[in-house]
């Protein structure tokens, strides 16, 4: 058979909202505490307790809705989703079902130079469950309920994506956005941002969707791509061998790079949703919307455009520099403090600094070089006090110490030598000791020029002004 298959993907992204306390109680949400020390009676659903909605979670959900140009429901309702699982001992999860707080938004992604709009069906508030721990329990499973009750925003896309690459682009876009909005820390290792991927295939040209499988709990961009591609291959193989894809929930095993069946898929009616009798409906007033709208930060796309036009940056630099709000702020501060051209600031931030941050696995907010010290470096390169090459040495000192660029340049004697007298003296000595090479150059071997530049630079320990050296050498070798 040589049917052409089309892939259809919809993502359900879970973003933990960065509130200090849980969605229905005052218990802390901080990650990494001793197991079960933050598992309060409300998160556990003990008899007689009543949940109280955390207003900050509502505000963060509304902010997200505004950023994707969605409809904000003036009235939304919490519902109980009933199921039992060891990490959900109270037997139900408080979520939103029929009336979610955010509906009908969208987001544009770029793949292979093309822009594509992805629909966001809804984004609803819910509580996270606890966590099963499999390590260090010798064949048993430990349960840590600290996470129970942490606010989640579940962001459900339309089945609009047609490749793993598009799914990754969409997931990255949402990841950038929630961090820009500072509504989620985006930490994927800690599980603050994760997704379920719904995947199906259909013969090209067919209008109806194929039966989908849902791959649960993917917590990295790399895994989402691998898991989807893997699942697509599996489904095509099933169909081409005469079988049928069954609707089910599968788990991606990153060690084996395969998905395996967890359970057959529940339908909504399996959960026996009903409105939670302990919680009032959520009202979002026009005043609250106006307040949040006014405080909305500049969004990634607007910033990218502004960086390209105002700072005249190329696509690549502008994209790197607007990849996070902290990065963008860092760049703008360096430009402001140094008073230098945006191009040289951009070069040193996307080059030397980004490489060092990557090596050290640090975010720019944790950079050992603050904007003031970094601006000091750029300024001295721009005004020719030091060459770019020496700049890299100064950068190392800045990274490993606490002095300013000026202090380092003075202490290490790195100032560029532009004094023509001094350069001439050194050139004369070198020409005198390399007469043969000088003859070769004059005889037409132009490559010899590089040899002389190298010799002079070496004699001057890299501190000679390259333009001056070139000029004087040319004259003397003529
Ligand atoms: P459920 O409530 O069972 O999770 P939904 O209808 O809410 O199901 O859909 C969940 C996700 O699955 C959405 O992101 C949606 O876009 C996606 N989806 C629905 N049908 C398909 C399909 N046939 N193939 C791929 N994705 C799908
Ligand atoms: Mg679902």
XYZ file of N, CA and C and ligand atoms in Angstrom, residues 8-12 97 121-122 154-161 196-201 209-214 247 265-268 271 273, ligand 1:
132
model
N -2.552 14.412 12.461
C -3.378 15.420 13.135
C -3.033 15.409 14.622
N -2.721 16.594 15.149
C -2.292 16.676 16.557
C -3.026 17.803 17.284
N -3.460 17.516 18.484
C -3.975 18.551 19.389
C -3.276 18.390 20.727
N -2.876 19.500 21.350
C -2.152 19.402 22.623
C -2.991 19.913 23.785
N -2.847 19.241 24.907
C -3.391 19.746 26.172
C -2.189 20.068 27.049
N -15.490 22.369 33.544
C -15.933 21.488 32.472
C -16.758 22.261 31.451
N -8.886 26.047 21.963
C -10.294 25.803 22.230
C -10.722 26.426 23.550
N -9.888 26.206 24.583
C -10.248 26.658 25.920
C -9.028 26.628 26.811
N -5.095 24.491 32.313
C -5.015 23.498 31.238
C -5.408 24.179 29.942
N -4.475 24.203 29.012
C -4.655 24.926 27.754
C -4.874 23.905 26.647
N -6.085 23.878 26.097
C -6.454 22.836 25.133
C -6.474 23.421 23.723
N -5.678 22.840 22.832
C -5.642 23.376 21.461
C -6.685 22.688 20.591
N -6.998 23.314 19.494
C -7.761 22.653 18.431
C -6.852 21.609 17.780
N -7.405 20.612 17.097
C -6.538 19.635 16.419
C -5.984 20.234 15.125
N -5.202 21.299 15.263
C -4.773 22.100 14.115
C -3.354 21.805 13.648
N -2.615 21.016 14.403
C -1.220 20.803 14.026
C -1.080 19.573 13.133
N 0.009 16.773 27.271
C -0.501 15.520 26.723
C -0.698 15.773 25.236
N -0.228 14.824 24.417
C -0.368 15.002 22.967
C -1.406 14.031 22.424
N -2.405 14.570 21.720
C -3.416 13.738 21.052
C -3.007 13.600 19.597
N -2.880 12.365 19.171
C -2.322 12.104 17.846
C -3.219 11.159 17.066
N -3.482 11.508 15.805
C -4.170 10.568 14.918
C -3.610 10.717 13.513
N -3.914 9.739 12.662
C -3.518 9.848 11.255
C -4.756 9.585 10.396
N -11.514 12.963 10.890
C -10.294 12.626 11.615
C -10.229 11.134 11.863
N -9.026 10.615 12.002
C -8.841 9.235 12.432
C -9.025 9.136 13.940
N -8.991 7.901 14.437
C -9.095 7.701 15.887
C -7.771 8.101 16.526
N -7.879 8.812 17.657
C -6.648 9.341 18.260
C -6.214 8.530 19.476
N -4.930 8.612 19.735
C -4.393 8.132 21.007
C -3.858 9.358 21.732
N -3.923 9.323 23.049
C -3.441 10.450 23.845
C -2.177 10.012 24.574
N -8.936 4.054 20.559
C -8.798 5.265 21.351
C -8.310 4.880 22.737
N -9.193 4.812 26.667
C -9.547 6.209 26.938
C -10.914 6.344 27.601
N -10.943 7.176 28.661
C -12.226 7.477 29.284
C -12.978 8.471 28.424
N -14.281 8.382 28.458
C -15.112 9.431 27.861
C -15.457 10.399 28.984
N -15.871 11.597 28.587
C -16.217 12.589 29.603
C -17.240 12.028 30.589
N -16.413 10.327 33.912
C -15.970 11.122 35.047
C -17.120 11.670 35.892
N -18.961 14.297 35.758
C -18.761 15.710 36.134
C -20.041 16.274 36.745
P -10.917 14.851 25.959
O -11.863 15.651 26.756
O -11.281 13.430 25.856
O -9.498 15.029 26.362
P -11.192 16.709 23.783
O -12.233 16.637 22.736
O -11.283 17.780 24.785
O -11.077 15.312 24.444
O -9.827 16.835 23.022
C -8.626 16.814 23.671
C -7.539 17.181 22.690
O -7.501 16.253 21.614
C -7.713 18.525 22.031
O -6.467 19.185 22.046
C -8.124 18.203 20.610
O -7.658 19.173 19.701
C -7.453 16.885 20.371
N -8.121 16.010 19.394
C -9.436 15.726 19.313
N -9.666 14.856 18.310
C -8.473 14.563 17.739
C -8.044 13.708 16.669
N -8.891 12.935 15.982
N -6.727 13.668 16.387
C -5.835 14.403 17.092
N -6.188 15.217 18.099
C -7.476 15.297 18.436
